[in-house]
PDB file of C-alpha atoms in Angstrom:
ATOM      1  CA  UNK A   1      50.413 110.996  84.810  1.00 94.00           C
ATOM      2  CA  UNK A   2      53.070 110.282  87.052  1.00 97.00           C
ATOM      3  CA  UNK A   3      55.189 106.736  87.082  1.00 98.00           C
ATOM      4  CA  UNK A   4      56.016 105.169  90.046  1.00 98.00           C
ATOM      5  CA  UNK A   5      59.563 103.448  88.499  1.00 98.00           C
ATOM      6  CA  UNK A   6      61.743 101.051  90.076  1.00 98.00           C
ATOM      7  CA  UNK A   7      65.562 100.801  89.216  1.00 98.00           C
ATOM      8  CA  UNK A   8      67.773  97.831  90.808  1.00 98.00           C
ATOM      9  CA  UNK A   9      71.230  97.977  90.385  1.00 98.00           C
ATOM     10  CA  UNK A  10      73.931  94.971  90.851  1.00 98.00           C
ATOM     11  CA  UNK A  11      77.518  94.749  90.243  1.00 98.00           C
ATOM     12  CA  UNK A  12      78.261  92.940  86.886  1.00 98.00           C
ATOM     13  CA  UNK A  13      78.789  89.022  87.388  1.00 96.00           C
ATOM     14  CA  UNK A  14      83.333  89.136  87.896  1.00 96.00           C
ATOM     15  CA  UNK A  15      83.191  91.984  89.619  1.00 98.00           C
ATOM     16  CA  UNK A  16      84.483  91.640  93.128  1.00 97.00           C
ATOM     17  CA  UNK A  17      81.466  92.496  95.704  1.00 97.00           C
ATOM     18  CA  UNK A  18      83.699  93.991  98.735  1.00 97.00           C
ATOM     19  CA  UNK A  19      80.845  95.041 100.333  1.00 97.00           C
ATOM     20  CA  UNK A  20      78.598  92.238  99.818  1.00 98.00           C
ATOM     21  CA  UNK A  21      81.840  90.053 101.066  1.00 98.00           C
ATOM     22  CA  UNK A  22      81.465  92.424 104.801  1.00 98.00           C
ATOM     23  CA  UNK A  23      78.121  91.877 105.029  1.00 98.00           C
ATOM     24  CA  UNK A  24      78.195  87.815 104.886  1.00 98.00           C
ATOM     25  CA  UNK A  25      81.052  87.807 107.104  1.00 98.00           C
ATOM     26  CA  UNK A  26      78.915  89.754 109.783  1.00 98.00           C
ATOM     27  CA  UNK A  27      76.006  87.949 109.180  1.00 98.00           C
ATOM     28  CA  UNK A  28      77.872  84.375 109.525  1.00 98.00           C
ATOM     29  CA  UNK A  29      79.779  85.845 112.851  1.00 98.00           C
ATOM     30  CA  UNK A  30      76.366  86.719 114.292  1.00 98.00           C
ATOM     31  CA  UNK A  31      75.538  83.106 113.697  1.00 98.00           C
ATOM     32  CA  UNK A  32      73.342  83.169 110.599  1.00 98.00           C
ATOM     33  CA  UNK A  33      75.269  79.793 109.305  1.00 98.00           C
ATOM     34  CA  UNK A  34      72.924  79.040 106.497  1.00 98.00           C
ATOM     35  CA  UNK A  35      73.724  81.632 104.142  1.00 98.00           C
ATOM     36  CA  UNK A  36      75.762  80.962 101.278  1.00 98.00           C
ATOM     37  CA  UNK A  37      76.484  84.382  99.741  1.00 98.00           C
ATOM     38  CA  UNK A  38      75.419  87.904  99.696  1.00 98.00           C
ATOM     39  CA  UNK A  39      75.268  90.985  96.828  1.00 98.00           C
ATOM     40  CA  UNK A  40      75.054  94.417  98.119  1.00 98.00           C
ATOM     41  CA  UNK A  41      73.118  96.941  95.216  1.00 98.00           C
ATOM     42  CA  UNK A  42      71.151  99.722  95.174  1.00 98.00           C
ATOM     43  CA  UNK A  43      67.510 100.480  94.929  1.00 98.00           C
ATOM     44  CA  UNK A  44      66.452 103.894  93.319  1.00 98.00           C
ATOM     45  CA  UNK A  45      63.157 104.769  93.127  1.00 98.00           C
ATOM     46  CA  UNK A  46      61.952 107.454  90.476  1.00 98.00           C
ATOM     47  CA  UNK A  47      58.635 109.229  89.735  1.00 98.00           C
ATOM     48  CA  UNK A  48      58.195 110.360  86.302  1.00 98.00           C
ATOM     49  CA  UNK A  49      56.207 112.337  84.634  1.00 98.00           C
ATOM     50  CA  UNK A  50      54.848 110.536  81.544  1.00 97.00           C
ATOM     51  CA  UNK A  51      52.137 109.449  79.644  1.00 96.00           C
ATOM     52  CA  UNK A  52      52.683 106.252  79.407  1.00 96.00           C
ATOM     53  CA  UNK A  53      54.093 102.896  81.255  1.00 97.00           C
ATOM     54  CA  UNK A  54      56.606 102.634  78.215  1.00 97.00           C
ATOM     55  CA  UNK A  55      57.762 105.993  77.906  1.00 97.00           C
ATOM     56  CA  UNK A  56      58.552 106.429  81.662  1.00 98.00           C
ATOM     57  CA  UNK A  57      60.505 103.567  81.158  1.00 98.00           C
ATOM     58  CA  UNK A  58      62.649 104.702  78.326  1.00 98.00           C
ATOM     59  CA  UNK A  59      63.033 108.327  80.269  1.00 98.00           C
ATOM     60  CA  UNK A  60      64.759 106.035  83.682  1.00 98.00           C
ATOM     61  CA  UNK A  61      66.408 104.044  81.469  1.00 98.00           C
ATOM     62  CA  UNK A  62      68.449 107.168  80.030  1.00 98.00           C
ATOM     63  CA  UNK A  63      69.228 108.255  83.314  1.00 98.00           C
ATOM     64  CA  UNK A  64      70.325 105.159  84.534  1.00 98.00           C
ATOM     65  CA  UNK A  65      73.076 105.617  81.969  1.00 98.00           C
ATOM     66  CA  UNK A  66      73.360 109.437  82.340  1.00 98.00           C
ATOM     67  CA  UNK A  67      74.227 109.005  86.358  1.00 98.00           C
ATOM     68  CA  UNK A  68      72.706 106.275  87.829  1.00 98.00           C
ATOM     69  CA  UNK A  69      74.972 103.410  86.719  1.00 98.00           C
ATOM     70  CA  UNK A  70      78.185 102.785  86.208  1.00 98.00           C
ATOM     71  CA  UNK A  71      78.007 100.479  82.926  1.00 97.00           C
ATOM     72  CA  UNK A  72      81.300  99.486  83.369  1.00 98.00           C
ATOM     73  CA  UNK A  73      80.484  97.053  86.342  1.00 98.00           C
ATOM     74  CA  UNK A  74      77.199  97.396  86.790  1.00 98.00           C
ATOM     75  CA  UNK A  75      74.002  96.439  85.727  1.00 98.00           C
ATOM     76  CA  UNK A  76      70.352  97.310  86.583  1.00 98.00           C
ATOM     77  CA  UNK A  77      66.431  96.469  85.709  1.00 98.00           C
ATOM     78  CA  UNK A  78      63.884  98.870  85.834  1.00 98.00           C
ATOM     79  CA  UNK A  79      60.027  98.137  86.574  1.00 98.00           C
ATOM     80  CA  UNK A  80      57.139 100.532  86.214  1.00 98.00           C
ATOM     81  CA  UNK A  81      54.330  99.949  88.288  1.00 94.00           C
ATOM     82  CA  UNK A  82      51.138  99.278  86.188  1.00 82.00           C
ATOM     83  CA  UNK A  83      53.018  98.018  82.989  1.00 74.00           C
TER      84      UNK A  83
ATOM     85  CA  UNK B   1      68.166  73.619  98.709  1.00 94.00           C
ATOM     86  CA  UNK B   2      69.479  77.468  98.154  1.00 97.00           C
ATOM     87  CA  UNK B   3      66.810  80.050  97.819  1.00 98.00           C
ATOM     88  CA  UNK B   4      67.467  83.162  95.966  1.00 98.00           C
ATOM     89  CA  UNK B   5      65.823  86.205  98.394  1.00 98.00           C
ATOM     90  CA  UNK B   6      65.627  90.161  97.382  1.00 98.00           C
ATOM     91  CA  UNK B   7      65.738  92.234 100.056  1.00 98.00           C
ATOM     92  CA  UNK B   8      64.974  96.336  99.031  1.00 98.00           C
ATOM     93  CA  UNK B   9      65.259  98.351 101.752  1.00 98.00           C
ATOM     94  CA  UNK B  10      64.180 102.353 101.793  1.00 98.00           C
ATOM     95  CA  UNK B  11      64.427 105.107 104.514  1.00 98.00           C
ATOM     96  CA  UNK B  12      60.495 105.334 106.182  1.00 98.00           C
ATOM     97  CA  UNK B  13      58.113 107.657 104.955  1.00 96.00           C
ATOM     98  CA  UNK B  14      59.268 111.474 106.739  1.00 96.00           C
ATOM     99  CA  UNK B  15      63.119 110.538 106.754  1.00 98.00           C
ATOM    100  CA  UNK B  16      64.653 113.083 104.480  1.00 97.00           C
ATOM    101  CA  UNK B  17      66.464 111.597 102.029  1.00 97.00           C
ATOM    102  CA  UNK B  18      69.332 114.004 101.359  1.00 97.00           C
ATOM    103  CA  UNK B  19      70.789 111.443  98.752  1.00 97.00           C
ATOM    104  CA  UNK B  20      67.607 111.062  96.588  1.00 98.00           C
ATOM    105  CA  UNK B  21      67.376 115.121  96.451  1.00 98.00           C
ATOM    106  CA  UNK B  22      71.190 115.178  95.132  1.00 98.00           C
ATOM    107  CA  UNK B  23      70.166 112.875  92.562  1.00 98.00           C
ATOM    108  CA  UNK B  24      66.750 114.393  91.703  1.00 98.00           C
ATOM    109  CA  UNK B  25      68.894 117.810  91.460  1.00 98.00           C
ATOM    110  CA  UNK B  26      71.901 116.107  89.278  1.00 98.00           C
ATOM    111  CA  UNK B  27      69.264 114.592  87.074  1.00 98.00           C
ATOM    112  CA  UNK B  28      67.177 117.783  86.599  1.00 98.00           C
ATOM    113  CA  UNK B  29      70.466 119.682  85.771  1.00 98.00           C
ATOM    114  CA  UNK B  30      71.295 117.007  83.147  1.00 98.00           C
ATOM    115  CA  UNK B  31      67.465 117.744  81.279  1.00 98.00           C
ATOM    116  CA  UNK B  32      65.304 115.298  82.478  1.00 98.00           C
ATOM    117  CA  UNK B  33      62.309 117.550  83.325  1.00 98.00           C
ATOM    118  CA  UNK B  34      60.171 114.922  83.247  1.00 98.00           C
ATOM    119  CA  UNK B  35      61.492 113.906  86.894  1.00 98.00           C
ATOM    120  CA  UNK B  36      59.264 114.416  89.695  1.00 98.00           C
ATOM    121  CA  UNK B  37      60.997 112.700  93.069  1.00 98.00           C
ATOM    122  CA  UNK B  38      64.063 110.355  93.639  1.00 98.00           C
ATOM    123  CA  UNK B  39      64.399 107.832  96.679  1.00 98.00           C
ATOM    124  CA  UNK B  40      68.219 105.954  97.440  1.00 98.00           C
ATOM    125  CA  UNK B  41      67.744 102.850  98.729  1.00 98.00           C
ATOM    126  CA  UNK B  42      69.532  99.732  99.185  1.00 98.00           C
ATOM    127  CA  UNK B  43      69.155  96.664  97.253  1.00 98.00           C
ATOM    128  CA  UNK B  44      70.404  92.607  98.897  1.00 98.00           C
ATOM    129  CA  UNK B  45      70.359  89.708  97.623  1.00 98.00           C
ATOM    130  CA  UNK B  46      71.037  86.370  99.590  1.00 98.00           C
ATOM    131  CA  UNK B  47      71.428  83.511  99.161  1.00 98.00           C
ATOM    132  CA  UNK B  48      70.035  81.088 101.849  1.00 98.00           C
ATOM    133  CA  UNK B  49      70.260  77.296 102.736  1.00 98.00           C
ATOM    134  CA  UNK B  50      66.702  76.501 103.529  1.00 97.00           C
ATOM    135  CA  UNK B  51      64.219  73.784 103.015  1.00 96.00           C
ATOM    136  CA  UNK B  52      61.226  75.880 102.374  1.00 96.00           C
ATOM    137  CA  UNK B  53      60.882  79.372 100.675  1.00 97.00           C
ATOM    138  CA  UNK B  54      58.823  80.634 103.659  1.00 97.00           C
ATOM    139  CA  UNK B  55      61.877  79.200 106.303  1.00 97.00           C
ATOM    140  CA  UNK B  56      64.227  81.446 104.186  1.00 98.00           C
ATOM    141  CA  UNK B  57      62.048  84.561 104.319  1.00 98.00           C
ATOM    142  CA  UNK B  58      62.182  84.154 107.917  1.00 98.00           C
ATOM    143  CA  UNK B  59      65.920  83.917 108.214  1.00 98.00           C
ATOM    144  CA  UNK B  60      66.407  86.659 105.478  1.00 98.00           C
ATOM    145  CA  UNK B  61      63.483  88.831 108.230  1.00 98.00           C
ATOM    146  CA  UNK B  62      66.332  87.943 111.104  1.00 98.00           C
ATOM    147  CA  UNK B  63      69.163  89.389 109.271  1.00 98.00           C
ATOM    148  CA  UNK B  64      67.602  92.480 108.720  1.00 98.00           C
ATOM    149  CA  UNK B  65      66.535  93.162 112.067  1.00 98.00           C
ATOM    150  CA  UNK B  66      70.037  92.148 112.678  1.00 98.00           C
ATOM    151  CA  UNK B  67      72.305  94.037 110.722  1.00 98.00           C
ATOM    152  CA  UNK B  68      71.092  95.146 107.383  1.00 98.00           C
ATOM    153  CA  UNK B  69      68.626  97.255 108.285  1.00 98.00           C
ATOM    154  CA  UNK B  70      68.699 100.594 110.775  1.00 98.00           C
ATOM    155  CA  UNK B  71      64.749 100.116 112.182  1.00 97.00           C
ATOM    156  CA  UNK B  72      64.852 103.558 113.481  1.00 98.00           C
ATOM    157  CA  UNK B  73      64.678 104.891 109.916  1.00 98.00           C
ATOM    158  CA  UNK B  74      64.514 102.457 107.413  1.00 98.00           C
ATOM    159  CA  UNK B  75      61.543  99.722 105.982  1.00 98.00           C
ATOM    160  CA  UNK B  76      62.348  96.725 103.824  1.00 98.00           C
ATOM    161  CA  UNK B  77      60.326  94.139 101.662  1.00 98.00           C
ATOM    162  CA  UNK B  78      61.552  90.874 100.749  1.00 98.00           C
ATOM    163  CA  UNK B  79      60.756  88.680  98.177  1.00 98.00           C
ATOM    164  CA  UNK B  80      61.756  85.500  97.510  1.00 98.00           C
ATOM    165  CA  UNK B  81      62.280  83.426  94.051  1.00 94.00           C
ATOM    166  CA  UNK B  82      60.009  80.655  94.010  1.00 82.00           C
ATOM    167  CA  UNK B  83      57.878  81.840  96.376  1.00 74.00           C
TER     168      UNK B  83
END
């Protein structure tokens, strides 16, 4: 059957978030005062084609470190839907 | 108090994403047949000041119709800890 998996990716904890830096500065200049910080990541979905929860799993998590992610500053968490 | 909120954002249903189908080919190349469909989305986290949980998914709701999120082709979810 075929996995509906999600992958979340974050910049490590140290590493500078340039982006996430832009986007609270725009938010606070268009008056949102009462946030205190903001992380900009990505949010890949995957279908898989596996027979189980586990597997399908496994199978993201090797592409998260074949392409997906750069493990040198960043870090990710997959769920599979129905695990 | 500071509340933690996720905010996953993904191009609408009928947008073609021409990311996700450079990854889905990249990954296929690489030998992970098992891979049916990719979508590229964009993963936030804030960080809000707010008494309640349900006052901070509000704000976080502002800020994407604000600035983090193009309406025209994009949905989002948000989720926040505690909640």
């Amino acid at each position: 059957m075929v996995h509906h998996v999600h992958v979340f990716i974050q910049l490590k904890d140290g590493v500078l978030d340039i982006q996430g830096k832009a986007v609270a500065h725009s938010l606070l200049s268009l008056g949102h005062s009462s946030l205190q910080s903001v992380k900009v990541g990505k949010y890949i979905q995957l279908w898989i084609e596996s027979e189980t929860a586990a597997s399908a799993k496994e199978q993201a998590s090797a592409m998260c470190d074949d392409l997906l992610v750069n493990g040198i500053i960043e870090q990710f968490r997959i769920e599979v839907e129905g695990e």
